[in-house]
CSV table of N, CA and C in Angstrom, one decimal:
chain,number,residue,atom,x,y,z
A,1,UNK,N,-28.2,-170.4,174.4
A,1,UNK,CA,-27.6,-169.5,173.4
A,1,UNK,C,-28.5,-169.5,172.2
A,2,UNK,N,-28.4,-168.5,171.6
A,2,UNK,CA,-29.6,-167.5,170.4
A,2,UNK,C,-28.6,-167.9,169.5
A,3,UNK,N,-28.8,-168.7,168.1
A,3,UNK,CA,-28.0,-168.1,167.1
A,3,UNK,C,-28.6,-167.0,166.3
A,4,UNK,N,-27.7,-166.3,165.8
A,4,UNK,CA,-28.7,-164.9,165.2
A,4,UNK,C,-27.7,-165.1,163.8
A,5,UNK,N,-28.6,-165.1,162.6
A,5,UNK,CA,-27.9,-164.9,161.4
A,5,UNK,C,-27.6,-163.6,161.0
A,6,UNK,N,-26.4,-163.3,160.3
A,6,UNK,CA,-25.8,-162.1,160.0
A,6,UNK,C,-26.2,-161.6,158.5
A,7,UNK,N,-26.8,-162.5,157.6
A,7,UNK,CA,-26.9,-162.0,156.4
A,7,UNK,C,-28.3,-161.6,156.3
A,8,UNK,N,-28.7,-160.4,155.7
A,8,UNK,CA,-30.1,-159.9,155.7
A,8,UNK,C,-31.1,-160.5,154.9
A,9,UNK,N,-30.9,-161.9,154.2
A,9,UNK,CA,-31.7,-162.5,153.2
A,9,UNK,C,-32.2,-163.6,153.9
A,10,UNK,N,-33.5,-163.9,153.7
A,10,UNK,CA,-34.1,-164.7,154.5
A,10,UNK,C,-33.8,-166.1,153.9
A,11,UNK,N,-34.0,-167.3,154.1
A,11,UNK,CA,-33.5,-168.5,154.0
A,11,UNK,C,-33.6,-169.0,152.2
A,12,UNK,N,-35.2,-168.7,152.1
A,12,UNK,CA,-35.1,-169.0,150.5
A,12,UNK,C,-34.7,-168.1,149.2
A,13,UNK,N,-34.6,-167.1,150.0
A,13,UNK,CA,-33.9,-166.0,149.2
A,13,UNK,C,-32.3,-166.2,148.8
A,14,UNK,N,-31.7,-166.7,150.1
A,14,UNK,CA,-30.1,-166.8,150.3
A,14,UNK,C,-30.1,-168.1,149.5
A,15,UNK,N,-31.4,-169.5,149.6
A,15,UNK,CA,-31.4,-170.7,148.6
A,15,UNK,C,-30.9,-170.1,147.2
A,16,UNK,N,-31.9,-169.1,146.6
A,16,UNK,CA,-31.7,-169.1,145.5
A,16,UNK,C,-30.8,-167.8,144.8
A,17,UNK,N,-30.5,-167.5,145.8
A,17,UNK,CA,-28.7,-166.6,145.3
A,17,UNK,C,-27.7,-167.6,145.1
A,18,UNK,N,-27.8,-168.9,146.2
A,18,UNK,CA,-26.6,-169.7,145.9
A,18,UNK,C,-27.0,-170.9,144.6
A,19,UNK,N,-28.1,-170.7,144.5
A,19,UNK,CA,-28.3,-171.7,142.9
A,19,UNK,C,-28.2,-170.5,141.9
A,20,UNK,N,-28.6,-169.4,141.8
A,20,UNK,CA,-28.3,-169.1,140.5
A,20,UNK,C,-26.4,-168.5,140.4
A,21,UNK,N,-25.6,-168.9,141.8
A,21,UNK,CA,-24.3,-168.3,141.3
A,21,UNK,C,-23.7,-169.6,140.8
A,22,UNK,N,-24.8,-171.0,141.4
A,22,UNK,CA,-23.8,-172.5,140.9
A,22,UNK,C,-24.2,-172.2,140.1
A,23,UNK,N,-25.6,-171.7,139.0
A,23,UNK,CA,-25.9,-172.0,138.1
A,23,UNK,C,-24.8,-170.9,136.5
A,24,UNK,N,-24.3,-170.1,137.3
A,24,UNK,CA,-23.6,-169.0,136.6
A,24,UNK,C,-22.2,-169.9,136.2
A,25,UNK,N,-22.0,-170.4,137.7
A,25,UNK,CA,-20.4,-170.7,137.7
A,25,UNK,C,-20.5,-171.7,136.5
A,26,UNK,N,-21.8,-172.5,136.3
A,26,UNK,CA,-21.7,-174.1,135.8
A,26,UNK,C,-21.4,-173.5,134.1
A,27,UNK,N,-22.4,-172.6,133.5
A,27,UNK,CA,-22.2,-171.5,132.6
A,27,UNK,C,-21.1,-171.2,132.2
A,28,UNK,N,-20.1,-170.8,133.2
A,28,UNK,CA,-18.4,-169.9,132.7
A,28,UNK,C,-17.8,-170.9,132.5
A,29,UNK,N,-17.8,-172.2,133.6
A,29,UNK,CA,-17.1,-173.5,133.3
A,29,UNK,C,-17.6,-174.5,131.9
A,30,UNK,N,-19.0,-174.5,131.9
A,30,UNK,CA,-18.7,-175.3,130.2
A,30,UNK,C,-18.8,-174.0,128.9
A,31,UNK,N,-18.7,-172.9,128.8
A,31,UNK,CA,-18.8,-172.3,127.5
A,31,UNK,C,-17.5,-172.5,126.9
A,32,UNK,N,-18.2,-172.3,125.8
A,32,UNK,CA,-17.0,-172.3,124.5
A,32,UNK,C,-16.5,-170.8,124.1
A,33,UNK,N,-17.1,-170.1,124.3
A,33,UNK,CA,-16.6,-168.4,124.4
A,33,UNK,C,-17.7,-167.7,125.5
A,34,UNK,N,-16.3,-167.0,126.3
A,34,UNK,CA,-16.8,-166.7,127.8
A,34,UNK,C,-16.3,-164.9,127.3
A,35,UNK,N,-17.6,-164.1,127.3
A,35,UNK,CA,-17.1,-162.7,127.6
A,35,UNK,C,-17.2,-162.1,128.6
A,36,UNK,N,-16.7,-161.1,129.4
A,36,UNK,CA,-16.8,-160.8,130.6
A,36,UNK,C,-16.7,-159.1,130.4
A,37,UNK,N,-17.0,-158.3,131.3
A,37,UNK,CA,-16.7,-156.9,131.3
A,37,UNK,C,-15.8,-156.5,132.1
A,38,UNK,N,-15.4,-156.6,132.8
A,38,UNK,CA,-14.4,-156.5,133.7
A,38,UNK,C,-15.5,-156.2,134.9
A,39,UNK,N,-14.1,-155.3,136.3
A,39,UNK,CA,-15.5,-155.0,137.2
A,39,UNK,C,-14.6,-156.0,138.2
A,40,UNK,N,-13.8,-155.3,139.6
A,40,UNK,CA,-13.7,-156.5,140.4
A,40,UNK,C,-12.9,-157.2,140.3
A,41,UNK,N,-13.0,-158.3,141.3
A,41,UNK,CA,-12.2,-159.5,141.1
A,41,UNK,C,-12.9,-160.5,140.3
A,42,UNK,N,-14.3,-160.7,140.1
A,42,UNK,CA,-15.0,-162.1,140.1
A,42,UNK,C,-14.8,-161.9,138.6
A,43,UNK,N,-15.0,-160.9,137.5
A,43,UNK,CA,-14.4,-160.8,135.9
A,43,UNK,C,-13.2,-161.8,135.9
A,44,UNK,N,-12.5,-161.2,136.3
A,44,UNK,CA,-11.3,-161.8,135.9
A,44,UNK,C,-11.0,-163.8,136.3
A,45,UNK,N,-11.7,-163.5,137.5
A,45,UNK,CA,-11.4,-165.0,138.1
A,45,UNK,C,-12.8,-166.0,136.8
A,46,UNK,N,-13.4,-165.8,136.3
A,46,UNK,CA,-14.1,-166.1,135.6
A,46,UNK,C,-13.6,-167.5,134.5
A,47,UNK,N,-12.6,-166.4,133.9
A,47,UNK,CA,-11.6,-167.6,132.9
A,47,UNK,C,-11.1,-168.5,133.7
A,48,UNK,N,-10.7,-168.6,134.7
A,48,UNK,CA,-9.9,-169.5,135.5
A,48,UNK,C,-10.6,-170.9,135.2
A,49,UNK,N,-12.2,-170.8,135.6
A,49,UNK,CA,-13.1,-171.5,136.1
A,49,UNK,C,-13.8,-172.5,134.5
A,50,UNK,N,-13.0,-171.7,133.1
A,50,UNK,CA,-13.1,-172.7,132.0
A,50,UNK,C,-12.9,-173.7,131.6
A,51,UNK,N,-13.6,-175.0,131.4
A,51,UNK,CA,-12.6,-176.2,131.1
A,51,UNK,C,-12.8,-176.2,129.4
A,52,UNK,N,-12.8,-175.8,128.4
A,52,UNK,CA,-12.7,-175.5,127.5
A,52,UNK,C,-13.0,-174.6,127.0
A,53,UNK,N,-12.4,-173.7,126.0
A,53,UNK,CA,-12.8,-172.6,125.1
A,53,UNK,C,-12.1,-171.5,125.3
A,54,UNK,N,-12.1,-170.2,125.0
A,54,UNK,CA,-11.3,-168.7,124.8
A,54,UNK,C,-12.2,-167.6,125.9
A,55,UNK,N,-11.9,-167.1,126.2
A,55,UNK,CA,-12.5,-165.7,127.0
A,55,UNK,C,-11.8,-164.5,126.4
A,56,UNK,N,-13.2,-163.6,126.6
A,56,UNK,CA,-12.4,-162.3,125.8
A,56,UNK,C,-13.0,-161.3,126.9
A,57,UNK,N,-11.7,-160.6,127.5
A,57,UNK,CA,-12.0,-160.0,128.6
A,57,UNK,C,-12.0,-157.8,128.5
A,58,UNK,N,-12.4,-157.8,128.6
A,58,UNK,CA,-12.7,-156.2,128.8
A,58,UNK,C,-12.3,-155.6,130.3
A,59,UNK,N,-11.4,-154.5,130.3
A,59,UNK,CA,-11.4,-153.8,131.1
A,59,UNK,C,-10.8,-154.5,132.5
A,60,UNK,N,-9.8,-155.9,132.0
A,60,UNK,CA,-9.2,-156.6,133.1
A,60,UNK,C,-7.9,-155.4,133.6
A,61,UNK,N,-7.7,-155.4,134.6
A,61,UNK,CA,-6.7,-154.6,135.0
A,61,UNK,C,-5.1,-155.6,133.8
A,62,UNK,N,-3.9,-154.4,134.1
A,62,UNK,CA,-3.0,-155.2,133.1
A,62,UNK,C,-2.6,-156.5,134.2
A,63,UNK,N,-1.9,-157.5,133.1
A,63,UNK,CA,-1.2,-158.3,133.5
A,63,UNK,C,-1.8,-159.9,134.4
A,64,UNK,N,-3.5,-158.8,135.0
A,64,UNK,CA,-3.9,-160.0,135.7
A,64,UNK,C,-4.3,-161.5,135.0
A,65,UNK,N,-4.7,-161.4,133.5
A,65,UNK,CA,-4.7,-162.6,132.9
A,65,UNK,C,-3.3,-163.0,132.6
A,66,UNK,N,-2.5,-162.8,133.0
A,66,UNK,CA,-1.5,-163.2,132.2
A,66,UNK,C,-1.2,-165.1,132.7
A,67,UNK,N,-1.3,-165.7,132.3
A,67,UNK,CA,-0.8,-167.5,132.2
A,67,UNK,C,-2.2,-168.0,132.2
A,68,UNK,N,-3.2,-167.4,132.3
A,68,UNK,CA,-4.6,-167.5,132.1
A,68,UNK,C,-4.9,-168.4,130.7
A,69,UNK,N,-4.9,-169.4,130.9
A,69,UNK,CA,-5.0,-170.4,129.1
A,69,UNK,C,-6.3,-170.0,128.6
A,70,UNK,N,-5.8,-169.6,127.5
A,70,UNK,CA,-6.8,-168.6,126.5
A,70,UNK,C,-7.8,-167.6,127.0
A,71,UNK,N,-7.4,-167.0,127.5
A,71,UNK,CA,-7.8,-166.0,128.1
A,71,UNK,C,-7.4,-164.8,127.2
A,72,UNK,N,-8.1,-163.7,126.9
A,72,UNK,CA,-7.4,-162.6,125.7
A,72,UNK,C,-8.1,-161.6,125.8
A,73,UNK,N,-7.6,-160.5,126.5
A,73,UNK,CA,-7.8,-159.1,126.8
A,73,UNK,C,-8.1,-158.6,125.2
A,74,UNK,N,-9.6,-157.9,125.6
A,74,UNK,CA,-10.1,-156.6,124.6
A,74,UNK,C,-9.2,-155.1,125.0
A,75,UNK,N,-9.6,-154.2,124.6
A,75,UNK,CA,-9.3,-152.6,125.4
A,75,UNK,C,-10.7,-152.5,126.0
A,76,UNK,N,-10.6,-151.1,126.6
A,76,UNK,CA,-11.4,-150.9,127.3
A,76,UNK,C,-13.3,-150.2,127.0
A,77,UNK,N,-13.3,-150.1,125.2
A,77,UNK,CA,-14.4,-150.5,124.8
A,77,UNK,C,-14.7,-151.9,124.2
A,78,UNK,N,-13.9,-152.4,124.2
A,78,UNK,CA,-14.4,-154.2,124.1
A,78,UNK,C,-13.8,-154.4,123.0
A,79,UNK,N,-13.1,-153.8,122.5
A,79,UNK,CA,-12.1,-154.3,121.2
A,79,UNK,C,-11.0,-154.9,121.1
A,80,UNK,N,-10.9,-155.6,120.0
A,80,UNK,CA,-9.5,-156.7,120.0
A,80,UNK,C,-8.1,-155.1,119.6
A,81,UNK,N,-7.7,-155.7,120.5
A,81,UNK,CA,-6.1,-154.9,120.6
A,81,UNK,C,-5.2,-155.2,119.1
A,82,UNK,N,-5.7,-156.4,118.9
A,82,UNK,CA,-4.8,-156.6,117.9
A,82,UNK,C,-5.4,-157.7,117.3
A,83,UNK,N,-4.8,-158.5,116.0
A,83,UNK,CA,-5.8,-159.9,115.5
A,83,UNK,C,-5.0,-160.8,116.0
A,84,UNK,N,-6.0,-161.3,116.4
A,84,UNK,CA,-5.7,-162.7,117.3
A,84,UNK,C,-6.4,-163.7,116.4
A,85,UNK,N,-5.5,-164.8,116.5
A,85,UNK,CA,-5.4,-166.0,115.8
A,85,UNK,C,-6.3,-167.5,116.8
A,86,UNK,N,-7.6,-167.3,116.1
A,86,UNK,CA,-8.5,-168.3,116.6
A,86,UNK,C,-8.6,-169.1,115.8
A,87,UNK,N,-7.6,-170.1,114.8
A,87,UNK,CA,-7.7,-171.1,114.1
A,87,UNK,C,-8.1,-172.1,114.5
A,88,UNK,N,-6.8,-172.3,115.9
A,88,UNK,CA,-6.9,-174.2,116.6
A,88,UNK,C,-8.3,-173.6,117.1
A,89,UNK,N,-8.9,-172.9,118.0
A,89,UNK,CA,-10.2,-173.3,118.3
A,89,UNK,C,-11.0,-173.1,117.7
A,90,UNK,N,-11.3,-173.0,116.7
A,90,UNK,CA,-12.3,-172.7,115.7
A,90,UNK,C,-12.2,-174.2,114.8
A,91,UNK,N,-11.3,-174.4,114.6
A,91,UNK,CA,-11.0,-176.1,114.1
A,91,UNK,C,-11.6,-177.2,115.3
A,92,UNK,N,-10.9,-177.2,116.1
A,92,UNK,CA,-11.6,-177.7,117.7
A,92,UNK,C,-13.0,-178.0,117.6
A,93,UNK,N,-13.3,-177.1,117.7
A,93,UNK,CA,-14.8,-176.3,117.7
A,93,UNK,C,-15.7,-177.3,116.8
A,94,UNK,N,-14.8,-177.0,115.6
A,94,UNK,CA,-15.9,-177.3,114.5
A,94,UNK,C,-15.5,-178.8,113.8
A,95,UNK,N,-14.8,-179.5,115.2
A,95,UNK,CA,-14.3,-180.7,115.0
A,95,UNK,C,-13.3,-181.1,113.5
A,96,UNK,N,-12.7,-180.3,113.1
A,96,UNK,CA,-11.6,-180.7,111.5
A,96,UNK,C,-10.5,-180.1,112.2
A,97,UNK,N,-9.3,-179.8,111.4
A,97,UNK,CA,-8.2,-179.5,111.5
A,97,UNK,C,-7.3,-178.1,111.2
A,98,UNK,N,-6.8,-177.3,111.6
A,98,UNK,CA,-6.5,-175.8,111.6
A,98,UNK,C,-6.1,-175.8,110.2
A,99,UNK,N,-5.9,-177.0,109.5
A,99,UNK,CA,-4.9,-176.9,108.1
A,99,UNK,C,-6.1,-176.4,107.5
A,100,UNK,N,-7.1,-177.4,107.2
A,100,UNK,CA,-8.3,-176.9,106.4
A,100,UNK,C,-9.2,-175.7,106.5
A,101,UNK,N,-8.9,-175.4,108.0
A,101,UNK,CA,-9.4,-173.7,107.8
A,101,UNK,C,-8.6,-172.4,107.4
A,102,UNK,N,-7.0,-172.4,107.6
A,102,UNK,CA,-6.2,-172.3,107.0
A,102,UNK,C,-6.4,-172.2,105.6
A,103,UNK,N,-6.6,-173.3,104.6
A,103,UNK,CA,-6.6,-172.8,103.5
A,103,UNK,C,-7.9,-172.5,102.5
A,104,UNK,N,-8.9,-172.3,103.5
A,104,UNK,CA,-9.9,-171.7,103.1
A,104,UNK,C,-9.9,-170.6,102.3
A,105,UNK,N,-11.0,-170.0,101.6
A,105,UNK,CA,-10.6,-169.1,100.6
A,105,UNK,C,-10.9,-168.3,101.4
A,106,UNK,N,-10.1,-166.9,101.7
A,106,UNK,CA,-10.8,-165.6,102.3
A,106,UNK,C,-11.8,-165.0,101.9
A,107,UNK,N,-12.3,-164.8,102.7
A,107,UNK,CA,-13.5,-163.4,102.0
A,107,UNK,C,-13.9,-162.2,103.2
A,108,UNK,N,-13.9,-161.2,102.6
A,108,UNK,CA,-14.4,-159.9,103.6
A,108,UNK,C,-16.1,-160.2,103.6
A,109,UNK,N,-16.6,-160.9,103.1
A,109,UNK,CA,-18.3,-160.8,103.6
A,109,UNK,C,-18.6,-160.6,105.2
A,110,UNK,N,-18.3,-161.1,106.1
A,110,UNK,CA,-18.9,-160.8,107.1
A,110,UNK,C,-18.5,-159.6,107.6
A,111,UNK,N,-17.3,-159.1,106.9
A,111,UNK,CA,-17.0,-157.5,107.7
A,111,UNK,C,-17.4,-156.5,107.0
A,112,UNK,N,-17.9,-156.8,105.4
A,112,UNK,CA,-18.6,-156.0,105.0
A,112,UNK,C,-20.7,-156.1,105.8
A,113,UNK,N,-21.0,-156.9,105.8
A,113,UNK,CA,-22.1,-156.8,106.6
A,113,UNK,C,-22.1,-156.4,107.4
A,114,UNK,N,-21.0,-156.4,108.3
A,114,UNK,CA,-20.7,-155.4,109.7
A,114,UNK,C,-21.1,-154.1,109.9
A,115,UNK,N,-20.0,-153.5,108.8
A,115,UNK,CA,-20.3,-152.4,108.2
A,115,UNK,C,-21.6,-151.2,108.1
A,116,UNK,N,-22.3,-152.6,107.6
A,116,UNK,CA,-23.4,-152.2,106.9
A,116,UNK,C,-24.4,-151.6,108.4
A,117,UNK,N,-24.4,-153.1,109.1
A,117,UNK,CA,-25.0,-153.0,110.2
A,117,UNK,C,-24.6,-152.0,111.3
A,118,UNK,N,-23.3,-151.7,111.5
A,118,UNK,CA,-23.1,-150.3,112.1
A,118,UNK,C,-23.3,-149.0,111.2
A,119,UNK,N,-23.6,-148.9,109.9
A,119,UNK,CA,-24.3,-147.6,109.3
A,119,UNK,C,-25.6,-147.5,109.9
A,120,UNK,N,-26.4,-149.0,109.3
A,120,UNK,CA,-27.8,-148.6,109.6
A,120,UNK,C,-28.0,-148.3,111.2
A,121,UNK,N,-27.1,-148.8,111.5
A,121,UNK,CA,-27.6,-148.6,113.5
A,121,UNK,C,-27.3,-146.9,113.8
A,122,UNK,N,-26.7,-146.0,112.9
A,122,UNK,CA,-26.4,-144.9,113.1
A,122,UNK,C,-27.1,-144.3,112.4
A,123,UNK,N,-28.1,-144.9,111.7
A,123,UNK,CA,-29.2,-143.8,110.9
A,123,UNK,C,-30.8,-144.0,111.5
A,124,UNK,N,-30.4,-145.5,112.9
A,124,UNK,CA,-31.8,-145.2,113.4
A,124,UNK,C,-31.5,-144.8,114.7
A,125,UNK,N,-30.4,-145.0,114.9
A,125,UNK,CA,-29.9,-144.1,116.7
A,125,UNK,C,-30.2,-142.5,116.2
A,126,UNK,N,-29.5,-141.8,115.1
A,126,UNK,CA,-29.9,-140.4,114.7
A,126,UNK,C,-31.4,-140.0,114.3
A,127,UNK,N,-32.2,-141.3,114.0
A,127,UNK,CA,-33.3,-140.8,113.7
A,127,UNK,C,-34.4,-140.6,115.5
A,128,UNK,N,-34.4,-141.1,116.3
A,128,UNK,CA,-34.5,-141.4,117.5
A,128,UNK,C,-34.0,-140.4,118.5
A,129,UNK,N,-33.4,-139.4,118.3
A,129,UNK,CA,-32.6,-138.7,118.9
A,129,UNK,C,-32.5,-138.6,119.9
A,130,UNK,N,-31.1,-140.0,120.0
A,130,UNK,CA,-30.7,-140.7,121.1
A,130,UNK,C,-29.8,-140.0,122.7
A,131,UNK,N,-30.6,-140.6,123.4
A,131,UNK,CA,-30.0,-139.8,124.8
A,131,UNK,C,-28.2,-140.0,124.9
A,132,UNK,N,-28.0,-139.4,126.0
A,132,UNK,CA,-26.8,-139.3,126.3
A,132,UNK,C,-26.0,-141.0,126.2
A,133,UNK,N,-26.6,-141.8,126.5
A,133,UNK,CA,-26.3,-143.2,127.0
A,133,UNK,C,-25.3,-143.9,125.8
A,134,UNK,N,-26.0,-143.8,124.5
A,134,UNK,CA,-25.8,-144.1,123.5
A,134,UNK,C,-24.9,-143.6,122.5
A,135,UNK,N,-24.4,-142.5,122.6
A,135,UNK,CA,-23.6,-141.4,122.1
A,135,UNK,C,-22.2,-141.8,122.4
A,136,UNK,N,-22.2,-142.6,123.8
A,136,UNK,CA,-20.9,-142.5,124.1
A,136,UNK,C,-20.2,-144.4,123.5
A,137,UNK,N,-21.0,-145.1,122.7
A,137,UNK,CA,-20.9,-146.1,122.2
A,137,UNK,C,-19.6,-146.2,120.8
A,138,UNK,N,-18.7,-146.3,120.9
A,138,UNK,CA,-17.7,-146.4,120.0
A,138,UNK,C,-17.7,-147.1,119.4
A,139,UNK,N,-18.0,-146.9,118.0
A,139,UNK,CA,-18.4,-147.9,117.1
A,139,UNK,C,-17.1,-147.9,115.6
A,140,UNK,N,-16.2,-147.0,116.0
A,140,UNK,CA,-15.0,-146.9,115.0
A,140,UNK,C,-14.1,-148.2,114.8
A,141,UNK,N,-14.2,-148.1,113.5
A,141,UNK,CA,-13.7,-149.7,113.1
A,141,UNK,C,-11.8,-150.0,113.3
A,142,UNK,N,-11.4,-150.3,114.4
A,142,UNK,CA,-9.8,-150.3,114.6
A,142,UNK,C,-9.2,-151.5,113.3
A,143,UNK,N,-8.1,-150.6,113.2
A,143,UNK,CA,-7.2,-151.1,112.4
A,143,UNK,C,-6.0,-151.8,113.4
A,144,UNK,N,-6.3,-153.3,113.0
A,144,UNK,CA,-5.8,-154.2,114.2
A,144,UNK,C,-4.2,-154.9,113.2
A,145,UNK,N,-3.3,-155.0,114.1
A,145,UNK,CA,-1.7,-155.6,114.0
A,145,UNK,C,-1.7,-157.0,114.3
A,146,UNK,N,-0.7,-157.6,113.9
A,146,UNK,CA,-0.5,-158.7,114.5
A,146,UNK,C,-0.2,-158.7,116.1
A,147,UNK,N,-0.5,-159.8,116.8
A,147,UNK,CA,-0.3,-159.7,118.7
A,147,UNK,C,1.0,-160.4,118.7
A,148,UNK,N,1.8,-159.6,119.4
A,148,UNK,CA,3.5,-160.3,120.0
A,148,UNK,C,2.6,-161.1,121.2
A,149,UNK,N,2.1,-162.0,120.7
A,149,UNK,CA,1.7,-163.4,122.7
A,149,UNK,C,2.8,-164.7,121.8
């Protein structure tokens, strides 16, 4: 008897499909913030595969993250639905305690820089006169609510 292999990738080829998907999986499982695009099943099963940190997921069908631990759906151009409260891991993170970030002083600096940097990005995409690709890029700043989770 002949064994005949079924998959069309020759032996070192199929080697190194299956190291670069341990090497992906090893990736989703230690990050500290995992984003994903959706797409499939393998988006979503992604978070599952975290042993620490938040994922922010795009374009997951409804409902499928739901019990998913920290797991937190964007919409479907990649934006927060609502403001989500990244205290504890951001305290975690940065090894101190949610109180002391908590009563940090506020400041809008990094969303005014944001800003800035989505103007300029729209005075060198219009100077460039950018193809179709780019146009459809939503760059409108949402006015986000508190999340009922």
């Amino acid at each position: 008897a002949k064994l005949v292999k079924t998959d069309a990738l020759p032996d070192a080829a199929w080697r190194s499909a299956k190291e670069r998907l341990r090497r992906d999986m090893d990736y989703m499982a230690t990050s500290r913030v995992l984003i994903t695009g959706g797409g499939g099943f393998f988006a979503p099963f992604m978070p599952v595969l975290q042993e620490k940190g938040i994922s922010l997921n795009a374009n997951v069908p409804d409902q499928i993250l739901d019990g998913v631990r920290n797991a937190y759906p964007l919409d479907s151009n990649g934006h927060f639905p609502c403001r989500y409260d990244f205290t504890d891991f951001a305290a975690q993170t940065m090894s101190t305690n949610s109180a002391n970030l908590r009563s940090a002083p506020k400041h809008d600096t990094m969303l005014a820089k944001a800003r800035l940097a989505v103007q300029d990005y729209m005075v060198f995409r219009g100077n460039l006169g950018c193809k179709e690709r780019c146009r459809k890029v939503n760059f409108s700043a949402p006015v986000l609510g508190d999340c009922n989770m």
